[in-house]
PDB file of C-alpha atoms in Angstrom:
ATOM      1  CA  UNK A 280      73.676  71.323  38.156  1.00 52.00           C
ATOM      2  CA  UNK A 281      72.530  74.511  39.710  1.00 49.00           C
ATOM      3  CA  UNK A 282      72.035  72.821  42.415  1.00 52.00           C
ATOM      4  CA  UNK A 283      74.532  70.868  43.084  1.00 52.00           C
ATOM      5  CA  UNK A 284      77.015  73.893  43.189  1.00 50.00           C
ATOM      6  CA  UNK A 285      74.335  75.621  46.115  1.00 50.00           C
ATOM      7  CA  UNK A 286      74.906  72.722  48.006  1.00 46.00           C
ATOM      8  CA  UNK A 287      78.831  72.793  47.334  1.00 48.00           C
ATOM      9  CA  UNK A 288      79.039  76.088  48.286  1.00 52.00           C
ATOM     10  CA  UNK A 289      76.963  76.016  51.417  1.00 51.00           C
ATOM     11  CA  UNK A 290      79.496  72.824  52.199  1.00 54.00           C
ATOM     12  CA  UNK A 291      82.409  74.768  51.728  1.00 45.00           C
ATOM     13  CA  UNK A 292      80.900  77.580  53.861  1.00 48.00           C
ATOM     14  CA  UNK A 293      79.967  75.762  56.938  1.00 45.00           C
ATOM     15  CA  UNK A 294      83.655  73.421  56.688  1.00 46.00           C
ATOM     16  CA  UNK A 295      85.338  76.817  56.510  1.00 48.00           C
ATOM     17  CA  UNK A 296      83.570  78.311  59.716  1.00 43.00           C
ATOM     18  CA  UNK A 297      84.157  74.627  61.510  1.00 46.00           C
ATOM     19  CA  UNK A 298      87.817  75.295  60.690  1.00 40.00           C
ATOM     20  CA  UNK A 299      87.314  78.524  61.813  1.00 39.00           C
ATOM     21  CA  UNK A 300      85.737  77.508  65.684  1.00 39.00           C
ATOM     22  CA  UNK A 301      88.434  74.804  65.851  1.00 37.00           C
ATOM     23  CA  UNK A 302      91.327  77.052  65.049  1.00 38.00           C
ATOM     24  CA  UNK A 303      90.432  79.194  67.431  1.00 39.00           C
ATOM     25  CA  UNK A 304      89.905  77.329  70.195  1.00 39.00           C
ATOM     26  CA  UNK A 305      93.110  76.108  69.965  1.00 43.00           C
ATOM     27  CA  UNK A 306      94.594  79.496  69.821  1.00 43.00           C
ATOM     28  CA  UNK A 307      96.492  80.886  73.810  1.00 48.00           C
ATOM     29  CA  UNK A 308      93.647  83.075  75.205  1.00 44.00           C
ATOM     30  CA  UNK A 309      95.111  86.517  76.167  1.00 45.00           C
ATOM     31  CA  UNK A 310      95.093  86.846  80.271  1.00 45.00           C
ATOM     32  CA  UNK A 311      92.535  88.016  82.359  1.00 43.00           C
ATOM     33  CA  UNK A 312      92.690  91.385  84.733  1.00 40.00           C
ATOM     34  CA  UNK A 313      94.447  90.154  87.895  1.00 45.00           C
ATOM     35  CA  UNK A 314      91.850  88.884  90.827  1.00 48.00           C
ATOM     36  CA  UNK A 315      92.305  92.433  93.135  1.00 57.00           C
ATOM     37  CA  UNK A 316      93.528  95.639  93.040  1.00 74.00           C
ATOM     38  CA  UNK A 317      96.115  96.657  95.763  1.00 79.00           C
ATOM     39  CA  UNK A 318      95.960  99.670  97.662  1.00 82.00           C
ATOM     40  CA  UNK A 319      98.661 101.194  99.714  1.00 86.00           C
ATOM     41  CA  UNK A 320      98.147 104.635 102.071  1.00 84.00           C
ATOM     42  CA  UNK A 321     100.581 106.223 101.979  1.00 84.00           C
ATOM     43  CA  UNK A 322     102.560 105.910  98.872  1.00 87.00           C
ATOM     44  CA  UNK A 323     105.816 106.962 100.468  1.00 88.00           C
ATOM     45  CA  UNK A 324     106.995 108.080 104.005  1.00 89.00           C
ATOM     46  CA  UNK A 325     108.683 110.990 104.840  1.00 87.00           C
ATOM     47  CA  UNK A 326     109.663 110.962 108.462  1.00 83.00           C
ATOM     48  CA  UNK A 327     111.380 114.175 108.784  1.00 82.00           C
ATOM     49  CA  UNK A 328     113.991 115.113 111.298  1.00 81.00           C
ATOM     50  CA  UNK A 329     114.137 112.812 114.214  1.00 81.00           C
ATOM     51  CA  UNK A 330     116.761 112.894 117.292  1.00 81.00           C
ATOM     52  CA  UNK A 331     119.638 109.697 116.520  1.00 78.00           C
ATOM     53  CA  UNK A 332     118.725 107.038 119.265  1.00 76.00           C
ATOM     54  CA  UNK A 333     115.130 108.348 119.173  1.00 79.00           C
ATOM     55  CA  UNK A 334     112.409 106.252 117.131  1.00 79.00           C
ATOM     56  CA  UNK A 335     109.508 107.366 114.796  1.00 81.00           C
ATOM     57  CA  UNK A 336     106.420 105.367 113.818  1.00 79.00           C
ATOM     58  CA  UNK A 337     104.011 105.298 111.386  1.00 82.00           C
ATOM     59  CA  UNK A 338     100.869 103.289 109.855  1.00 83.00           C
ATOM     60  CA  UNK A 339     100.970 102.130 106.865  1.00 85.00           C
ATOM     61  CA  UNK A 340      97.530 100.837 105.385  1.00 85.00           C
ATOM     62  CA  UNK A 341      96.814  97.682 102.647  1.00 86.00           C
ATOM     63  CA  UNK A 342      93.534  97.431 101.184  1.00 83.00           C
ATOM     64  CA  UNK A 343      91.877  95.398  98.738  1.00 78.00           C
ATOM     65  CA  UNK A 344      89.584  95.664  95.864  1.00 72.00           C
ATOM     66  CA  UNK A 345      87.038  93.714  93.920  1.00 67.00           C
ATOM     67  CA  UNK A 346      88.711  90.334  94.766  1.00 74.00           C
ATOM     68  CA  UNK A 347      90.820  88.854  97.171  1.00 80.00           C
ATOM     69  CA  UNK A 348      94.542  88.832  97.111  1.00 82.00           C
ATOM     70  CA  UNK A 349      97.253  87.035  98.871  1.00 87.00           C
ATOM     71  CA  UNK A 350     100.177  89.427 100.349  1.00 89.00           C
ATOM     72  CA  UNK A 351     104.028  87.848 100.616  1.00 90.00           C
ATOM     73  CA  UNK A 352     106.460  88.788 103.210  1.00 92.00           C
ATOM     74  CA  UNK A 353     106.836  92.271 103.194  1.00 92.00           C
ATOM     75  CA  UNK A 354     110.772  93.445 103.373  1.00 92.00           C
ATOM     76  CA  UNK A 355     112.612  96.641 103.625  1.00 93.00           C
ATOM     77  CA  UNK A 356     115.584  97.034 101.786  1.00 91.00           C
ATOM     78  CA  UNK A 357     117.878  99.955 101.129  1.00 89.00           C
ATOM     79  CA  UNK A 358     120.857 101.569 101.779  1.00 87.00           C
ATOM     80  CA  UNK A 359     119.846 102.551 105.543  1.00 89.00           C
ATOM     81  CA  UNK A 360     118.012  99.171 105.682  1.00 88.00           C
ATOM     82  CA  UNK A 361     119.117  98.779 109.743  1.00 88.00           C
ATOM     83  CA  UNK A 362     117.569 102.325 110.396  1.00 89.00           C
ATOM     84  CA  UNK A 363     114.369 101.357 109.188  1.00 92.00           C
ATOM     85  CA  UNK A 364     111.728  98.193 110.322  1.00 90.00           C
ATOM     86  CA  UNK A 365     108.223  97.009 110.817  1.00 89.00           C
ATOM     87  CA  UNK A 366     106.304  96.161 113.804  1.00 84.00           C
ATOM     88  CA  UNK A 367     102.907  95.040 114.370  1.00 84.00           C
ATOM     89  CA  UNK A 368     102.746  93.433 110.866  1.00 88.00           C
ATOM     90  CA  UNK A 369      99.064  92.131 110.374  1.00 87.00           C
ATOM     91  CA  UNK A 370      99.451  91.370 106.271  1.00 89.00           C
ATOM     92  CA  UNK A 371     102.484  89.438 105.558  1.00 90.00           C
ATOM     93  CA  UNK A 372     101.497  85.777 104.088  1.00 90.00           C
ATOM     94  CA  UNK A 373      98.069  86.539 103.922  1.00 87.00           C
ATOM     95  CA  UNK A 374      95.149  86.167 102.231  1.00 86.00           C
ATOM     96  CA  UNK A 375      93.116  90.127 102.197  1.00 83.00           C
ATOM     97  CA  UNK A 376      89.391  89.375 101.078  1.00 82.00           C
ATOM     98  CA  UNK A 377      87.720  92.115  99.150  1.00 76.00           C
ATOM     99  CA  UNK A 378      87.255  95.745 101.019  1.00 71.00           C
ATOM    100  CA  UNK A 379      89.290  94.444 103.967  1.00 78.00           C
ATOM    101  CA  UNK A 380      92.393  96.415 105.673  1.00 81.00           C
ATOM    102  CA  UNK A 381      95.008  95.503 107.187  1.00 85.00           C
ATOM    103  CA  UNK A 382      98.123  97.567 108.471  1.00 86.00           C
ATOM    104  CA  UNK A 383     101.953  97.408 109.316  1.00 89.00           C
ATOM    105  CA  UNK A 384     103.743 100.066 111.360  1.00 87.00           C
ATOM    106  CA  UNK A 385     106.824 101.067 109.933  1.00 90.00           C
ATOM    107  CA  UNK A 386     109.686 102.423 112.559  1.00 87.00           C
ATOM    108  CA  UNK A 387     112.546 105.123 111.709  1.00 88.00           C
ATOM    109  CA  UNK A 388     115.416 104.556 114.477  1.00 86.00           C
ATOM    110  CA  UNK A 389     118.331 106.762 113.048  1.00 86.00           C
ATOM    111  CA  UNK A 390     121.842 105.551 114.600  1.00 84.00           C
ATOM    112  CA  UNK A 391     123.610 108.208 112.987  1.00 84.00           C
ATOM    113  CA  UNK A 392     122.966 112.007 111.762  1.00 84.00           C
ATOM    114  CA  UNK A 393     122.232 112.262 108.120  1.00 87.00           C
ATOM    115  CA  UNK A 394     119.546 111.480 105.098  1.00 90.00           C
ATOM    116  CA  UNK A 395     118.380 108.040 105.520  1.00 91.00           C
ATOM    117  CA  UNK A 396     116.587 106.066 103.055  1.00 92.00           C
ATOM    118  CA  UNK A 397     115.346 102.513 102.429  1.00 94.00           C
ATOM    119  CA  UNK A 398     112.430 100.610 100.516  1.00 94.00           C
ATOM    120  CA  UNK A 399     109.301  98.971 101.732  1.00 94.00           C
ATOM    121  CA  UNK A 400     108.341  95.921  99.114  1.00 93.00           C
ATOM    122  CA  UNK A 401     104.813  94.740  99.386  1.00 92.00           C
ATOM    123  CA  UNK A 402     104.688  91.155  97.344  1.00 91.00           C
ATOM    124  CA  UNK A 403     101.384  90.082  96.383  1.00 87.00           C
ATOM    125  CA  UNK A 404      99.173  88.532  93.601  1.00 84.00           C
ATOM    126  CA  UNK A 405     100.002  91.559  91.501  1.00 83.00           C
ATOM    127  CA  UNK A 406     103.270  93.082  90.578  1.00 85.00           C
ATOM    128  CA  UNK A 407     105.000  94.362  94.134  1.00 88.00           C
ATOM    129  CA  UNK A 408     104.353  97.685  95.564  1.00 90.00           C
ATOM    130  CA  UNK A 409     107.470  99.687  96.110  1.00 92.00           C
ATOM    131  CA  UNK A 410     107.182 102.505  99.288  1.00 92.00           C
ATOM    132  CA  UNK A 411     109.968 104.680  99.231  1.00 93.00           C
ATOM    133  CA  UNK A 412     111.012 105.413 102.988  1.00 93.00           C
ATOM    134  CA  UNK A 413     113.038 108.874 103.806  1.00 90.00           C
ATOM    135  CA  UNK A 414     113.994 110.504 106.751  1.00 88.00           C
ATOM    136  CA  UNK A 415     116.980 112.430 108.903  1.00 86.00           C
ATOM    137  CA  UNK A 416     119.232 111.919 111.698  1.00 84.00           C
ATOM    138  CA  UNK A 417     119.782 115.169 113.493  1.00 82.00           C
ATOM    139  CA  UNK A 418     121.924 115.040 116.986  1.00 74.00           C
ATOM    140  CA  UNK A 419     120.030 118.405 118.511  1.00 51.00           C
ATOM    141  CA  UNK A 420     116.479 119.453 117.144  1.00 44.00           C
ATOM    142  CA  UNK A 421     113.495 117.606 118.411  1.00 44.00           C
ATOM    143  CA  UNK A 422     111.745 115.460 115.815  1.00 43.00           C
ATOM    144  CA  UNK A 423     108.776 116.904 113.909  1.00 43.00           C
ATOM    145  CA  UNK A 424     105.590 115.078 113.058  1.00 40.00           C
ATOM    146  CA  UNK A 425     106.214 114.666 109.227  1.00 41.00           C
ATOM    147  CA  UNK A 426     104.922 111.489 107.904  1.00 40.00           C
ATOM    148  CA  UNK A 427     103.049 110.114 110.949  1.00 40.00           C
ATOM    149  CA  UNK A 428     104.076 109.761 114.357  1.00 40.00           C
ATOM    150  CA  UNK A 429     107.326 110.529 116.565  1.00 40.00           C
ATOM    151  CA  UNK A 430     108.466 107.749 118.642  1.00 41.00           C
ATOM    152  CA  UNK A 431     111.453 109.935 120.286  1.00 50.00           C
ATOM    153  CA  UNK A 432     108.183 112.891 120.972  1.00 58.00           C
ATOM    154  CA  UNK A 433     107.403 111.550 124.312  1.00 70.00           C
ATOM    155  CA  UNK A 434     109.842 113.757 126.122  1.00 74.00           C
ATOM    156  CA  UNK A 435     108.163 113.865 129.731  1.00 86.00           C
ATOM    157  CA  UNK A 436     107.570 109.900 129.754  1.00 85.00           C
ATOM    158  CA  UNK A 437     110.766 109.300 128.632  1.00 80.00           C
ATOM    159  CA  UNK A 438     112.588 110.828 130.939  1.00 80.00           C
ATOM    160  CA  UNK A 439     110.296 110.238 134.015  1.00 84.00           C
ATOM    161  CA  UNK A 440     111.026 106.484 132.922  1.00 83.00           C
ATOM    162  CA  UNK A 441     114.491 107.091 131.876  1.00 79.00           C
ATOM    163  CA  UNK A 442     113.883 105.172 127.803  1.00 73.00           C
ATOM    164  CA  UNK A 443     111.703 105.196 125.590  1.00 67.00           C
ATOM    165  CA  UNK A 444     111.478 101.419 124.905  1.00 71.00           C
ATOM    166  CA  UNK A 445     110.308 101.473 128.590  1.00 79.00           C
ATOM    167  CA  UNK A 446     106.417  99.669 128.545  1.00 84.00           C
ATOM    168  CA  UNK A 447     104.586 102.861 129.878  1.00 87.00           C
ATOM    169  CA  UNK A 448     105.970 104.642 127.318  1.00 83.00           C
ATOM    170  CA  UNK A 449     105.231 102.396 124.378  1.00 83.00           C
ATOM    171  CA  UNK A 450     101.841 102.904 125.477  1.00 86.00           C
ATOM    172  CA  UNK A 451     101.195 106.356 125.487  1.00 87.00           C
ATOM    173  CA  UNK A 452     103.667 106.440 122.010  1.00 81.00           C
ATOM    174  CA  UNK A 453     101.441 104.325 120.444  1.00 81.00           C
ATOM    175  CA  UNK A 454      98.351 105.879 121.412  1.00 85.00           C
ATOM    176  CA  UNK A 455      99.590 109.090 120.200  1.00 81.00           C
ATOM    177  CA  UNK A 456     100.489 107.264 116.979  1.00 77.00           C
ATOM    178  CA  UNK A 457      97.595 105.637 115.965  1.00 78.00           C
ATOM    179  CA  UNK A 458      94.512 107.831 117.939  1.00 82.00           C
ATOM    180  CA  UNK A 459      96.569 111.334 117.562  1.00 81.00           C
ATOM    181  CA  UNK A 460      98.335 111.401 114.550  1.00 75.00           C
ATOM    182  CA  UNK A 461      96.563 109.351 112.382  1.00 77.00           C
ATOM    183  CA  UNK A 462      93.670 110.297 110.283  1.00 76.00           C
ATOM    184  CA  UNK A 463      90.016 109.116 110.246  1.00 78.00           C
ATOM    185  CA  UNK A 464      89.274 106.542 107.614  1.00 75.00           C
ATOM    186  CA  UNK A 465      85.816 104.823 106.702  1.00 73.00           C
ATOM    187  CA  UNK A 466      85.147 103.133 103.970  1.00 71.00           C
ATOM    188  CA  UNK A 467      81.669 102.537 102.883  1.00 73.00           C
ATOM    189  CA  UNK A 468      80.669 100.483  99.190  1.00 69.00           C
ATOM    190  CA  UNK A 469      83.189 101.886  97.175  1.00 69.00           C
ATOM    191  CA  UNK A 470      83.915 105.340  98.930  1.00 73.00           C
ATOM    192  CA  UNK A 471      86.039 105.831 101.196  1.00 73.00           C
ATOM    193  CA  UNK A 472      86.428 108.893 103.462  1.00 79.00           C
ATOM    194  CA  UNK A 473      89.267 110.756 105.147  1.00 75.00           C
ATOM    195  CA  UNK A 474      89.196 112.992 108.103  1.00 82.00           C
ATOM    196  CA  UNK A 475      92.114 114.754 109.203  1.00 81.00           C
ATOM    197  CA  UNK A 476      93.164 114.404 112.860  1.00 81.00           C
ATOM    198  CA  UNK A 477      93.028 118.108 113.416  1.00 86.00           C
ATOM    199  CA  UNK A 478      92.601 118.313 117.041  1.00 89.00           C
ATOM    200  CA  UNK A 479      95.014 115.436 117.861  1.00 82.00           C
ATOM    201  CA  UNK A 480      97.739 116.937 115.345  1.00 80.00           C
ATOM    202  CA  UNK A 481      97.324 120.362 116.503  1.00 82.00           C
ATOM    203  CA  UNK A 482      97.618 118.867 119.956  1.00 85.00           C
ATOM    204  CA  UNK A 483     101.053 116.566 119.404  1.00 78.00           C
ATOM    205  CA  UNK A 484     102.562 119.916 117.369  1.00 77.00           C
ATOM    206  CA  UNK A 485     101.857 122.083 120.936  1.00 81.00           C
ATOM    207  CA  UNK A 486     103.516 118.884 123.321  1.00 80.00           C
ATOM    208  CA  UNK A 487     106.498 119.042 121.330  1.00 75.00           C
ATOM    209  CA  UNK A 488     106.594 123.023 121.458  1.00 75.00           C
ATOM    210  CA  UNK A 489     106.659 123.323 125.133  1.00 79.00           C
ATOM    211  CA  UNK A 490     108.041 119.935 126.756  1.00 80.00           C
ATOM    212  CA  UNK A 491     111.809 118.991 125.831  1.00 78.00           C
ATOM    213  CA  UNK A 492     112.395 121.971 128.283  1.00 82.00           C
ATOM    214  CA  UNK A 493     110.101 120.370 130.827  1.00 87.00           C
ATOM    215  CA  UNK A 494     111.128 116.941 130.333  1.00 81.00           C
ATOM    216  CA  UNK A 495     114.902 118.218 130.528  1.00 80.00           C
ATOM    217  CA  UNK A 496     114.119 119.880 134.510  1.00 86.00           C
ATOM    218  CA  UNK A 497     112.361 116.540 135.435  1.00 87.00           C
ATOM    219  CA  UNK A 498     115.631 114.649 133.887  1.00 81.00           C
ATOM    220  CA  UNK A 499     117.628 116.423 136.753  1.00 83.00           C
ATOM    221  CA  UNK A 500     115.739 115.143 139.603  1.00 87.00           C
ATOM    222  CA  UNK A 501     114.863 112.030 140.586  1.00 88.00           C
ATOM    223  CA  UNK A 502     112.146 113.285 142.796  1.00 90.00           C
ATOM    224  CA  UNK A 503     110.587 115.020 139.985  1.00 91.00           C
ATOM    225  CA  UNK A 504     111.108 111.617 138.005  1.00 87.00           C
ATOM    226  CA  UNK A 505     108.892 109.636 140.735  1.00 91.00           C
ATOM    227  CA  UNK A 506     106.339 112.474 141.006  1.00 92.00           C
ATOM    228  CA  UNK A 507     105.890 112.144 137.207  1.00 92.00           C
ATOM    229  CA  UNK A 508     105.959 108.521 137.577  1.00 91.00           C
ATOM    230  CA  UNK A 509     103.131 108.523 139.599  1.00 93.00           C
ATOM    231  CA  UNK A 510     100.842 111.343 137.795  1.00 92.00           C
ATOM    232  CA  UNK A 511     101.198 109.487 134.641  1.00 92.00           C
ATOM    233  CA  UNK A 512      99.949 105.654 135.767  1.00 90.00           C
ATOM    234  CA  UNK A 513      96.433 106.976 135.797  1.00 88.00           C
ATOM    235  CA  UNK A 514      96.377 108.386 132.137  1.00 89.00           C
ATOM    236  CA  UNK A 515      98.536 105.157 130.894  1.00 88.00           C
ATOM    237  CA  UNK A 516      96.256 102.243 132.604  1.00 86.00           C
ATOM    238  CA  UNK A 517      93.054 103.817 131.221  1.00 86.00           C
ATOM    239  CA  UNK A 518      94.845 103.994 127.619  1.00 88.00           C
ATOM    240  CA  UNK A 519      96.125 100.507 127.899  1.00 85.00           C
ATOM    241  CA  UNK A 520      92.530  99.466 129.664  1.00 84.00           C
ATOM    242  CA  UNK A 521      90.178 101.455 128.271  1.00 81.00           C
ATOM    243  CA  UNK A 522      87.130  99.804 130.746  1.00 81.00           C
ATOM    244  CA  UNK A 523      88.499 101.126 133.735  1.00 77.00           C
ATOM    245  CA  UNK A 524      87.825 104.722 132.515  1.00 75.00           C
ATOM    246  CA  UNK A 525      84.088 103.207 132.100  1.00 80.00           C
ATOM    247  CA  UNK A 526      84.090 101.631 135.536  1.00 81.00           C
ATOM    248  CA  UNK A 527      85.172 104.794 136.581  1.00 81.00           C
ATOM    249  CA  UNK A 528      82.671 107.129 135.093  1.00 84.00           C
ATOM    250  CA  UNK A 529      80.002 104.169 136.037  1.00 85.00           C
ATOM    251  CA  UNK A 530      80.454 105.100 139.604  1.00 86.00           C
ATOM    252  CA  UNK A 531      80.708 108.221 139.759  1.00 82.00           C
ATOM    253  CA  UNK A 532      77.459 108.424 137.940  1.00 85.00           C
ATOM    254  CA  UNK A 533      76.187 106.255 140.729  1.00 84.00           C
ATOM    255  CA  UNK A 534      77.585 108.192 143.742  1.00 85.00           C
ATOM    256  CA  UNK A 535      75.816 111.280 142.127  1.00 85.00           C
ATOM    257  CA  UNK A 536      72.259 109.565 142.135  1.00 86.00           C
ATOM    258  CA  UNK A 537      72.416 108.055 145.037  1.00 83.00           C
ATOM    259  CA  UNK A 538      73.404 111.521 147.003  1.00 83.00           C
ATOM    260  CA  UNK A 539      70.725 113.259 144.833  1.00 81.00           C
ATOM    261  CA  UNK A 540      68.216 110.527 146.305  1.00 78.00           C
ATOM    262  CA  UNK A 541      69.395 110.689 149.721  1.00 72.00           C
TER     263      UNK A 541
END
């Protein structure tokens, strides 16, 4: 008899845990972490006071973590939503594998004097990533170098060219945007690193001190237009092709040896 109820019991135990396993497996399982963990730099932009008709530019950077993600199209929206836009957009309806970057340059154009704002809405995998975008329209002062670069900053070029949307000038705006005014970033593992553009700030702060007077004499002649024309091709061919300054050095490096041999 004794027996018999050991062996009932042990039955009922082992039917109960079945139940148990069965139940269970039948039971939603709560969701994992999501595949990646987005990274935006910077978390806003504040473009500070820019000239209307003038245009500002800066970086914005998208990282990934751990696991891959895949980015939607990214939109601005807002009430200022014409004053604002992207260019060179390398992460809209794309897949970012782990550690990798990728960037979009967002552009303040103000058409009128005032506060602007807008949104910039980064879609992805995980719940969207909301930049808040900021800056002023001001009709006299020249723009300053808050948040990133200063499209309307490139008084001499733009009026030795007579607009800043003019090709020479693009290139020596976007130089100073992405090699002056933006900081040094390296990522190694896990770590990343940020140096601060000292010299190149410190630089683009002095240029905007001393040349809207300049650039507004060499506005008044057109002789001091072509002049400036002509000094500036050098510096924006070996920006835009960066071997020529090599070729260049290259010989002159050769001229010196072979005179030293001779």
């Amino acid at each position: 008899m004794k027996e018999m109820i050991c062996v009932l019991g042990i039955m009922v135990i082992l039917l109960g845990f079945n139940l148990k396993v069965v139940y269970g497996a039948g039971l939603p399982q709560p969701p994992g972490p999501p595949d990646g963990q987005l990274t935006v730099d910077p978390l806003s932009i504040d473009f500070g006071s820019v000239n209307v008709g003038a245009t500002i530019s800066t970086p914005l950077t998208i990282s990934v973590s751990d696991e891959s993600l895949t980015i939607g199209t990214i939109t601005i929206a807002g009430n200022n939503v014409s004053e604002f836009s992207k260019q060179d957009d390398t992460c809209s309806e794309r897949k970012i594998a782990a550690s990798e970057v990728c960037t979009v340059q967002v552009v303040f154009s103000p058409i009128s004097a005032g506060s602007k704002s807008a949104t910039l809405s980064i879609p992805s995998d995980t719940p969207t990533v909301a930049v808040p975008l900021s800056g002023t329209g001001v009709t006299s002062s020249p723009p300053s170098s808050g948040g990133g670069g200063g499209g309307g900053g490139c008084f001499i070029a733009t009026a030795a060219y007579g607009s800043y949307l003019d090709p020479h000038v693009k290139v020596l705006r976007d130089f100073r945007d992405r090699w002056l005014l933006t900081d040094f970033r390296f990522q190694i593992a896990d770590f990343r690193i940020e140096i601060p553009n000292i010299i190149g700030k410190a630089f683009v702060a002095f240029y905007y001190k001393f040349s809207p007077p300049m650039a507004d004499f060499i506005r008044q002649y057109e002789a001091l237009r072509t002049a400036t024309r002509w000094l500036l091709i050098p510096l924006v061919y070996v920006i835009k092709y960066p071997f020529i300054l090599g070729v260049i050095i290259l010989i002159g490096v050769a001229t010196v040896i072979r005179r030293k041999k001779q």
